[in-house]
Coordinates of C-alpha atoms and ligand atoms in Angstrom, one line a residue:
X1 CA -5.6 -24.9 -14.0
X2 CA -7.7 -24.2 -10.6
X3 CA -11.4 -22.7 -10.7
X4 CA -13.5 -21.3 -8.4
X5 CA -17.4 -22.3 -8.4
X6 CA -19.1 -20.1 -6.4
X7 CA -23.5 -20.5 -6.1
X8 CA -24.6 -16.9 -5.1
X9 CA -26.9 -16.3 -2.8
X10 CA -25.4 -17.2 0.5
X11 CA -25.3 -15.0 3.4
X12 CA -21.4 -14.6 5.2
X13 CA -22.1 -14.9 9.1
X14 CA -19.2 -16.1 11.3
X15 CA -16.2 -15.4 12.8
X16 CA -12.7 -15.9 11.8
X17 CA -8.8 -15.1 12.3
X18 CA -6.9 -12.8 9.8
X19 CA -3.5 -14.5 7.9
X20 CA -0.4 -13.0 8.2
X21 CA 0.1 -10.1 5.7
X22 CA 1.9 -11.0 2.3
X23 CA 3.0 -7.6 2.0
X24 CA 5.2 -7.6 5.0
X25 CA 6.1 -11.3 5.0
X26 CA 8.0 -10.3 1.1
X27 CA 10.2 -7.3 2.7
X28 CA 10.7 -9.0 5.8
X29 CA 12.1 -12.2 4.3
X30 CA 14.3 -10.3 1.6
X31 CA 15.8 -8.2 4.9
X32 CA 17.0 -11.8 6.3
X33 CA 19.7 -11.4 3.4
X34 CA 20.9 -8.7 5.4
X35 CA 23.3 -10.9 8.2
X36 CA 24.8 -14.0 8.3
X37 CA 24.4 -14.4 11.6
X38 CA 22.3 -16.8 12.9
X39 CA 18.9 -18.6 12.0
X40 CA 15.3 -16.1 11.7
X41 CA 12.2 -17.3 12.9
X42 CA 9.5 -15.6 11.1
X43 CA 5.5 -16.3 12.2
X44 CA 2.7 -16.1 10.8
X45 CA 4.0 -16.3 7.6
X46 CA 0.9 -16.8 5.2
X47 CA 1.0 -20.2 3.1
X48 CA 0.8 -18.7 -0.3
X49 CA 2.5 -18.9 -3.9
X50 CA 4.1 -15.6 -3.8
X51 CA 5.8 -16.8 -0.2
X52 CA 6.9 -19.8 -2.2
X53 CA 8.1 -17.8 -4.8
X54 CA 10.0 -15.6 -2.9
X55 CA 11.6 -18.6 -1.2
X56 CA 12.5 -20.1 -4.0
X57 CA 14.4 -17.0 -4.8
X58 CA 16.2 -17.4 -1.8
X59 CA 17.0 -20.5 -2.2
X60 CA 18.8 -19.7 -5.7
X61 CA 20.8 -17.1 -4.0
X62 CA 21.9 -20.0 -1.3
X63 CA 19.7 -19.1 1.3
X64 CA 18.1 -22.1 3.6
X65 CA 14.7 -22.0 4.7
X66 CA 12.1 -24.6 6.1
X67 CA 8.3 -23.7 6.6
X68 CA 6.2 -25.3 8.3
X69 CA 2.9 -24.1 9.8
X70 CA 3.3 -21.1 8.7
X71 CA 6.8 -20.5 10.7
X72 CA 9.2 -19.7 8.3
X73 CA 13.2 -20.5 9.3
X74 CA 15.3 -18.9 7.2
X75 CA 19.6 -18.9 6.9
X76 CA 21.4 -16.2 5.0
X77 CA 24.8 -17.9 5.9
X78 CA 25.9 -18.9 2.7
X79 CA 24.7 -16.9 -0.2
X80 CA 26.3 -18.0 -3.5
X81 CA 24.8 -15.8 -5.4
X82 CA 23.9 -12.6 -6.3
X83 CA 21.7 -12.9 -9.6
X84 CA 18.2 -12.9 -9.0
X85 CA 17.4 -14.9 -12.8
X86 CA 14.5 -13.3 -14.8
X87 CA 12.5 -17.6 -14.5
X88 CA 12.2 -16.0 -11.0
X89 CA 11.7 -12.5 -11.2
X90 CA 9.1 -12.2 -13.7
X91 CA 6.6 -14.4 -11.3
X92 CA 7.0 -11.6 -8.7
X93 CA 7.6 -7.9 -9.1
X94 CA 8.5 -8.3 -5.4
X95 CA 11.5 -10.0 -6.0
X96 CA 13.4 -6.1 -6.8
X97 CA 13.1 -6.3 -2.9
X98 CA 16.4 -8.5 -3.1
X99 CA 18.4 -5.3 -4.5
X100 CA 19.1 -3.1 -1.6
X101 CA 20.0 -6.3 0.7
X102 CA 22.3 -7.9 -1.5
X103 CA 24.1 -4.5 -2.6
X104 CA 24.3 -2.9 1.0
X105 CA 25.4 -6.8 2.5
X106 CA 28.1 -7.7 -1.1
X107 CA 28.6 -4.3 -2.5
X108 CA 26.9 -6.0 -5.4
X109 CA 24.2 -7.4 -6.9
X110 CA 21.7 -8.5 -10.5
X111 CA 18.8 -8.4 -10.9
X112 CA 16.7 -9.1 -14.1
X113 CA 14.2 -6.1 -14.8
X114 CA 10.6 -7.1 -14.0
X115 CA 8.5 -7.7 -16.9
X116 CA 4.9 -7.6 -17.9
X117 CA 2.6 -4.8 -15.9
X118 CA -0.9 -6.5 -14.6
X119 CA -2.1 -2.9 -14.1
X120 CA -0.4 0.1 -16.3
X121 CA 3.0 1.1 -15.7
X122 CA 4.8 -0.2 -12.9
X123 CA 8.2 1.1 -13.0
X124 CA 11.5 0.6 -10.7
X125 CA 13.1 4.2 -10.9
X126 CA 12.6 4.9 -7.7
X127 CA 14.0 1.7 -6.4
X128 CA 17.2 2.7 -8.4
X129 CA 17.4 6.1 -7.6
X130 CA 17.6 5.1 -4.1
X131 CA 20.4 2.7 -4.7
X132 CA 22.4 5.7 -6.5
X133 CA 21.9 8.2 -3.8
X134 CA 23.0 6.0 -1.5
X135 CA 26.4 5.5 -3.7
X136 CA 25.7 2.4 -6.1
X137 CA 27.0 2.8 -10.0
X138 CA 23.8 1.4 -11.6
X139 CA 23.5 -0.4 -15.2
X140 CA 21.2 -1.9 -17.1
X141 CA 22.3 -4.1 -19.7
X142 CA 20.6 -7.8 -21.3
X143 CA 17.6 -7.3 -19.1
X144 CA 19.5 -7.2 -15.7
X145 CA 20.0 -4.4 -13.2
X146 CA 23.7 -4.4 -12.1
X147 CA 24.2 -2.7 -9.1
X148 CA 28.0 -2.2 -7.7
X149 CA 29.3 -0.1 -4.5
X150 CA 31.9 1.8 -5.8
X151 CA 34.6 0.5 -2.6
X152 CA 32.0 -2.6 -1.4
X153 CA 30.0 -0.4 0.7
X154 CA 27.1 1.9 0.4
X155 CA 27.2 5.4 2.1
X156 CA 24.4 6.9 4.0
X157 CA 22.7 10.0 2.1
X158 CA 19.6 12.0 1.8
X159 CA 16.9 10.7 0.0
X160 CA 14.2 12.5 -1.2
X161 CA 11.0 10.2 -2.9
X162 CA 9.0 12.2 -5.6
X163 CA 6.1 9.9 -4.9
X164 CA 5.5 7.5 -2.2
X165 CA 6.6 4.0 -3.0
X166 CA 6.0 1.0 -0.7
X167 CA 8.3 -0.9 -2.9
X168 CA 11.3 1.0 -3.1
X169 CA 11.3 2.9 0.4
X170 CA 11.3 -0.8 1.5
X171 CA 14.6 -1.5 -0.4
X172 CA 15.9 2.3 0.5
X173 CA 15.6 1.3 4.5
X174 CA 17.1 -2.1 3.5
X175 CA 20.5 -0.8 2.2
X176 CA 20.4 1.8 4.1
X177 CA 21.0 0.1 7.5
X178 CA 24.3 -1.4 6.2
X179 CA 25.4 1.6 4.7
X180 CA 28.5 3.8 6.4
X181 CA 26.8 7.2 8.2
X182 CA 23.6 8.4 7.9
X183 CA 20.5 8.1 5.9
X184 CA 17.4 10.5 5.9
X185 CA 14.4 9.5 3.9
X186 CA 11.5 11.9 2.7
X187 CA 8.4 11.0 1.6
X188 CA 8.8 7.5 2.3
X189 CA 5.7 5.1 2.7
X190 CA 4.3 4.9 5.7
X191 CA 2.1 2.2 4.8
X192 CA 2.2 -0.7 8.1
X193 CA 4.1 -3.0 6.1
X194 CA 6.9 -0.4 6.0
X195 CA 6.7 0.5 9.7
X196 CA 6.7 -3.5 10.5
X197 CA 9.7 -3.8 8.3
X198 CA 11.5 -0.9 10.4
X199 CA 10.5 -2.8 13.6
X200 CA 12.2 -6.2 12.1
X201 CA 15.4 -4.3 11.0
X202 CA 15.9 -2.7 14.9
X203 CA 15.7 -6.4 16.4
X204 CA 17.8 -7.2 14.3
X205 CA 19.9 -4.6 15.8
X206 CA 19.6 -1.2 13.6
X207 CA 19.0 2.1 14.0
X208 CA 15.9 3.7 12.3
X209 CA 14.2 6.6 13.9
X210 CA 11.0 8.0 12.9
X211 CA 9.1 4.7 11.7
X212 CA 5.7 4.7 10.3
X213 CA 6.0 8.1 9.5
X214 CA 7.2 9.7 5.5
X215 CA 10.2 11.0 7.5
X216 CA 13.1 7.9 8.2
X217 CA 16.6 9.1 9.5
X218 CA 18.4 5.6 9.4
X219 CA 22.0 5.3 11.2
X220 CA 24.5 2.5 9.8
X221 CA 25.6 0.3 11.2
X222 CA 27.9 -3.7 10.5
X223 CA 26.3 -5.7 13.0
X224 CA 22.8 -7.3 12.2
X225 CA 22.1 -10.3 13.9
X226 CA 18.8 -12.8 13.2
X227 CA 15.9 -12.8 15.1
X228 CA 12.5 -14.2 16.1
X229 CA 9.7 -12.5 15.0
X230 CA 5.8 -12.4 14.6
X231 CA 4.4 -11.2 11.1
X232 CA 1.5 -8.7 11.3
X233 CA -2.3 -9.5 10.1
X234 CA -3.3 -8.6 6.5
X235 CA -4.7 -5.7 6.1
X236 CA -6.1 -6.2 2.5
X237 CA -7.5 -10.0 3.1
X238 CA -9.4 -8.1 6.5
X239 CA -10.7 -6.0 4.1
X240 CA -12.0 -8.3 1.7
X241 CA -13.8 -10.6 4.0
X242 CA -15.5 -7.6 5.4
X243 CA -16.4 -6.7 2.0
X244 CA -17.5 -10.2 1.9
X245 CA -19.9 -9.7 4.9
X246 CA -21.0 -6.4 3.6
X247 CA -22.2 -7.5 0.3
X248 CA -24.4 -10.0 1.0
X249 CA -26.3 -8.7 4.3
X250 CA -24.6 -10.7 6.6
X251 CA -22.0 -10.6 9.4
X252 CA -18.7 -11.2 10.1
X253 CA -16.0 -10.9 13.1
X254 CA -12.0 -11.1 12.1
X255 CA -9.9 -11.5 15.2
X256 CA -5.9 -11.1 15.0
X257 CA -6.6 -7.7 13.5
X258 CA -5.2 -4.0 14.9
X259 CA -8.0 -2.1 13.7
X260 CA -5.9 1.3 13.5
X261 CA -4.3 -0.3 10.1
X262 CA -8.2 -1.0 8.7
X263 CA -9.4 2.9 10.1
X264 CA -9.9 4.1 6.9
X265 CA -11.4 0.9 5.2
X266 CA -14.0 0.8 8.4
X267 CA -15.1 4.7 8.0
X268 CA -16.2 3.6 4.2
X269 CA -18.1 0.4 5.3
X270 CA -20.1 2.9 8.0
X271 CA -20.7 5.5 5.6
X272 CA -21.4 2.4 3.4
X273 CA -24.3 1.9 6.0
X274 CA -22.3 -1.0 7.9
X275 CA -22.0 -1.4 11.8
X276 CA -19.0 -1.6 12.7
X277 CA -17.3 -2.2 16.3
X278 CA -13.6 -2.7 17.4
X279 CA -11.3 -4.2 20.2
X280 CA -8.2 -3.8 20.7
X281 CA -7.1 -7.1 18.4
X282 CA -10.8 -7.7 16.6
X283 CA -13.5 -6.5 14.3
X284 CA -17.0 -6.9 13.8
X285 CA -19.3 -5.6 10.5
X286 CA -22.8 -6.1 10.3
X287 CA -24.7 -5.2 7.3
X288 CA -28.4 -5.0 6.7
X289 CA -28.3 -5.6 2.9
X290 CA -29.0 -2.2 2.6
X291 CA -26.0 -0.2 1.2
X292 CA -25.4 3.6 0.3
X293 CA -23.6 4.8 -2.4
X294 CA -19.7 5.7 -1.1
X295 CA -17.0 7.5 -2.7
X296 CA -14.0 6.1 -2.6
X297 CA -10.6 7.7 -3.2
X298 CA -7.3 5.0 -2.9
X299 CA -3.8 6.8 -2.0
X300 CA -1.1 6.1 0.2
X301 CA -1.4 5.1 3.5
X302 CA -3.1 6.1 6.0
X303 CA -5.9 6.9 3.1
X304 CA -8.0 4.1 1.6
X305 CA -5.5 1.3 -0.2
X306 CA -5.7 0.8 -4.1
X307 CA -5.0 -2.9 -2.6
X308 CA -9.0 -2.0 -1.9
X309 CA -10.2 -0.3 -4.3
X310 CA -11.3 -3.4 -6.6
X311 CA -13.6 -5.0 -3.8
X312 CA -14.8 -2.0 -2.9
X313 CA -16.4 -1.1 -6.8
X314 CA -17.5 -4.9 -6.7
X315 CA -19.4 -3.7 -3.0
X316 CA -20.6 -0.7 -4.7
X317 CA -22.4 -2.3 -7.4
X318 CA -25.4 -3.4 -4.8
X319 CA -25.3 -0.1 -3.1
X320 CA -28.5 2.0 -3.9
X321 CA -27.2 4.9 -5.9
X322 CA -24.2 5.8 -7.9
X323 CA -20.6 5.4 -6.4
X324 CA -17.2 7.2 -7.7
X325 CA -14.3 5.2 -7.0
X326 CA -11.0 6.9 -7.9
X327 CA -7.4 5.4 -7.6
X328 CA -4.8 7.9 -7.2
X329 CA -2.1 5.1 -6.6
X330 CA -1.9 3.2 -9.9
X331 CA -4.3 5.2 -12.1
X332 CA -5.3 2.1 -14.7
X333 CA -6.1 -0.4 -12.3
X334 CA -9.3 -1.5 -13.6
X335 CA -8.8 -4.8 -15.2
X336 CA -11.8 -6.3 -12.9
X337 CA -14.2 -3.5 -14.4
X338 CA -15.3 -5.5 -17.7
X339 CA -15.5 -8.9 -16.1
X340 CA -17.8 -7.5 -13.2
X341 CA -19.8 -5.7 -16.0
X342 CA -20.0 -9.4 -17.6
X343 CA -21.8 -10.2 -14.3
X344 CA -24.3 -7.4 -15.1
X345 CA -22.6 -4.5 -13.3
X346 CA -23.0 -1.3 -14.4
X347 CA -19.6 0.4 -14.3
X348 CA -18.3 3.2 -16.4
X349 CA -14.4 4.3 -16.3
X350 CA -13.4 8.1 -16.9
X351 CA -9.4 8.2 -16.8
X352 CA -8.5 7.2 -12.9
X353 CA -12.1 7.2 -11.8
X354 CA -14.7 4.1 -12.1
X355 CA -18.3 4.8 -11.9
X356 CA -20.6 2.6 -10.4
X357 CA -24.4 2.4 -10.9
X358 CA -26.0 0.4 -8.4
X359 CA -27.6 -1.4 -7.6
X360 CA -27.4 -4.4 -10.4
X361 CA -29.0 -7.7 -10.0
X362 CA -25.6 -9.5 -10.7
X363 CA -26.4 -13.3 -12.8
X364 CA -23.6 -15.9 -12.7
X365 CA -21.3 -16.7 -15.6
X366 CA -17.7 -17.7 -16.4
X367 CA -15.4 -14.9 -15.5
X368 CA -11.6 -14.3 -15.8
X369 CA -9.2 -13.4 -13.2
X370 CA -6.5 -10.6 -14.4
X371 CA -4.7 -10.1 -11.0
X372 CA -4.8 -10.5 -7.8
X373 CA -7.0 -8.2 -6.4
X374 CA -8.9 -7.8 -9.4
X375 CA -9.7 -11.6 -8.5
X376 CA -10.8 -11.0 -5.0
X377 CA -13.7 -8.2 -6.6
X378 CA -14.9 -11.1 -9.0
X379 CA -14.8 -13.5 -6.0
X380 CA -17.1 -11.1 -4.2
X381 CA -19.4 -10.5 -6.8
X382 CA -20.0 -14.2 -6.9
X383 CA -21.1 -14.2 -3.8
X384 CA -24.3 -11.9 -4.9
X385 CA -24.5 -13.0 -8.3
X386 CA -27.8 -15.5 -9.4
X387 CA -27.1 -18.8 -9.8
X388 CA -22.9 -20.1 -10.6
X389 CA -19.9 -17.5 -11.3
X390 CA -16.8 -19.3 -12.3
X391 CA -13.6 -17.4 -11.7
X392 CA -11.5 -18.8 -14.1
X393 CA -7.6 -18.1 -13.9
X394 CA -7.5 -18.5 -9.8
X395 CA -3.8 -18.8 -9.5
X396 CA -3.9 -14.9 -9.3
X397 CA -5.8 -15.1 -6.3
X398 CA -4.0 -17.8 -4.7
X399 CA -0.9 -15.6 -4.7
X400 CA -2.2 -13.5 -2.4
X401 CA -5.1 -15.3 -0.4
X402 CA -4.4 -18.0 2.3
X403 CA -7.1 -20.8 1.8
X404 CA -9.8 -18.0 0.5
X405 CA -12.1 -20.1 -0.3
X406 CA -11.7 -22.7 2.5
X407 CA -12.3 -19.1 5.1
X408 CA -15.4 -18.0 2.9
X409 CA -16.9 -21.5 3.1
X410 CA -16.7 -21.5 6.6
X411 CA -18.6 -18.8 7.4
X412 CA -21.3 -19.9 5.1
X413 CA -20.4 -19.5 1.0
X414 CA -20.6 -22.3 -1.6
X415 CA -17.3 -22.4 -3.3
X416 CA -15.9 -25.3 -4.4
X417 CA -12.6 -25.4 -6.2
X418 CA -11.8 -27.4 -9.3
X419 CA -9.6 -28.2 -12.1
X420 CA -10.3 -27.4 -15.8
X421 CA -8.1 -27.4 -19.3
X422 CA -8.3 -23.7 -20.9
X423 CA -7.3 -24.6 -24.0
Ligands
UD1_1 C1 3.1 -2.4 -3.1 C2 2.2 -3.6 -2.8 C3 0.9 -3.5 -3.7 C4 0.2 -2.2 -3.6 C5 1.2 -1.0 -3.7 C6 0.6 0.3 -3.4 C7 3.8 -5.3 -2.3 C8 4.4 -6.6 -2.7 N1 2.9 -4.8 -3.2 O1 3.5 -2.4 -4.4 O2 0.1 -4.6 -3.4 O3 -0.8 -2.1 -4.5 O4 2.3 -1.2 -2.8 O5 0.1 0.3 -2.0 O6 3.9 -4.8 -1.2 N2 6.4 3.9 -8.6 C9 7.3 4.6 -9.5 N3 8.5 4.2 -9.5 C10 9.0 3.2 -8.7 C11 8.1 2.5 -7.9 C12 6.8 2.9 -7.8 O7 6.9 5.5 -10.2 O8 10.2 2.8 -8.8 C13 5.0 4.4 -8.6 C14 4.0 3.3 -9.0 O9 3.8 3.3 -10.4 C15 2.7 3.7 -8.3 C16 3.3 4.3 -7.0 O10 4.6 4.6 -7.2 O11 2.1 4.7 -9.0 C17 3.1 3.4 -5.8 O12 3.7 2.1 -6.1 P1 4.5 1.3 -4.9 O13 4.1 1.8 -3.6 O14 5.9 1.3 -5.2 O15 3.9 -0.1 -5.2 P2 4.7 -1.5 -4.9 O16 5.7 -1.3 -3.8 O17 5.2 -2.1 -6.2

């Protein structure tokens, strides 16, 4: 297994270009499923394992693909089959995106149940209650969602989300654009990935009014047709490399970015005691070393992101004063909170809300990576922490971070990668 060996200390001064976002590359490439027609071109498409493990999906279901620099070619032309196996699945909660293509394209389609939850309860309810609105007869037998439209086609209908998903407003807008009639969504994400999925689906020729808002009135239709198309930054990884920057007093300018998706990330690292400036496609965060306590509350978009909320208690722990950092979004995500105490953080959790006394002089150690965000925090509090922090377990971050440590070496870290046996 891969480690990361970071040696403290080292200020983060530079300037670099964002990756493609994960987040929209997963929907995006599931919607290919959606046509036969033709051959996608998909760019800047992040080199990372959960694009390779989406792919691999893919290509069980029959789909070709080819990637290379990150331009990702993808065929749905001959799809096989229909089962997305559990081998696959469990790697990637993601993979449920395959549902709503396959069903509104086949009138059919299985998919094992996800397993394992990295952070509390992570259920698929709403994915399914989508799927049933929309006319699918849904069971769940031996582990597998099977998902069948009643006469081979789905059928447009309202749909009315009880909480925002990401996830399953994604496969909603999916199997809704194949679907006969209409389709109104409520209270569906409006989170950028979403919004860039709804741009991808009308070049490929549907009809979706009201994108990146809650409120989605989507018009069926039988002709999709493939297209070329260029992936937008990620958000999250932005985020993190400016929290990179922030935490050790130094400076850092990402270009590639729109800094509209990052607003609410950037009005915490000023009140954080950041400067921060904007162009149209860049950002640049200057810190001082000095950093003020900031509350933090992660919810749906266009709020602060629970994709954040990790880095940002890591951040907090050098700020002078206490911080409250609450997640409304997934309310146990706190595996990172024990390891960063290991590091000599000083974090208390009260139900959805972490504490965080700053500021702690942070001393190197071994450390274990939980998921992937959870990962980036420890990554950043190696960057602060005395002396050598191992992050053991990096295959979490590597699922979600393009070359992290490749990026945070060249603007000026010491982080060198290597292999160790953990039994
Ligand atoms: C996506 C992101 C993830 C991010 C999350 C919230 C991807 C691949 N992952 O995950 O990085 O942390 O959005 O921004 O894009 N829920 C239900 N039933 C469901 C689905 C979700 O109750 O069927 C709940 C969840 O438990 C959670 C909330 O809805 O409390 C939001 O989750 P959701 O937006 O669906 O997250 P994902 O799409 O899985």
């Amino acid at each position: 297994m891969d480690k990361l060996v970071i040696r403290g200390g080292r200020r983060i001064s530079g300037s670099i270009t964002a990756s493609g976002s994960k987040n929209t590359s997963l929907p995006i490439i599931a919607a290919t499923l959606l046509t036969g027609q033709g051959t996608f071109t998909l760019h800047h498409i992040p080199d990372l394992k959960d694009i390779l493990t989406f792919t691999q999906l893919l290509h069980h279901l029959g789909v070709e693909t080819s990637y290379s620099g990150n331009t990702l070619k993808v065929s749905s032309r001959n799809v096989e089959s229909l089962q997305a196996p559990y081998e696959l699945v469990k790697k990637m909660r993601a993979s449920i995106y395959v549902l709503g293509p396959l069903l509104a394209r086949f009138g059919h389609a299985r998919v094992s149940l996800p397993g394992g939850c990295a952070f509390g309860p992570r259920p698929i309810d709403l994915h399914l209650l989508a799927m049933e609105k929309l006319g699918a007869t849904i069971t769940i037998e031996t582990g597998f969602i099977d998902a069948t439209a009643p006469d081979g086609k789905l059928h447009g209908a309202h749909i009315d989300f009880p909480i925002s998903s990401v996830g399953a407003t994604g496969n909603a807008v999916m199997a809704a654009v194949l679907a006969e009639g209409r389709t109104t969504i409520s209270n569906a994400a409006a989170e950028p990935e979403i919004e860039t999925l709804c741009k991808f689906l009308i070049a490929m020729g549907a009809t979706i009014k009201g994108t990146g808002t809650t409120e989605l009135e989507i018009e069926g239709t039988d002709s999709l047709n493939a297209v070329e198309f260029h992936n937008i930054f990620d958000r999250i990884e932005a985020g993190t490399l400016l929290a990179a920057a922030a935490i050790t007093g130094g400076d850092i300018t990402i270009n590639g970015v729109e800094p509209e998706q990052l607003k609410a990330i950037l009005k915490k690292f000023v009140q954080a005691g950041c400067s921060v400036e904007t162009t149209v496609n860049s950002v640049t965060l200057k810190s001082n070393g000095k950093l003020l306590p900031t509350d933090v509350t992660a919810k749906p978009y266009p709020a602060f992101p629970t994709d954040m909320q990790a880095q940002w208690i890591a951040l907090m722990t050098q700020a002078e004063g206490t911080s409250n950092i609450t997640d409304k979004v997934y309310h146990e995500r706190f595996n990172h909170i024990p390891e960063l105490n290991r590091l000599g953080a000083h974090i208390e959790i009260r139900k959805n809300q972490a504490i965080v006394h700053g500021p702690q002089r942070l001393s190197g150690t071994k450390v274990m990576s939980t998921d992937l965000r959870a990962s980036a925090s420890l990554v950043l509090a190696g960057l602060v922490a005395a002396g050598t922090t191992e992050v053991l377990r990096v295959y979490h971050l590597d699922r979600g971070y393009e070359k992290i440590e490749v990026k945070l070496n060249s603007l000026g870290a010491d982080i060198s990668r290597e292999k160790y046996n953990e039994f």
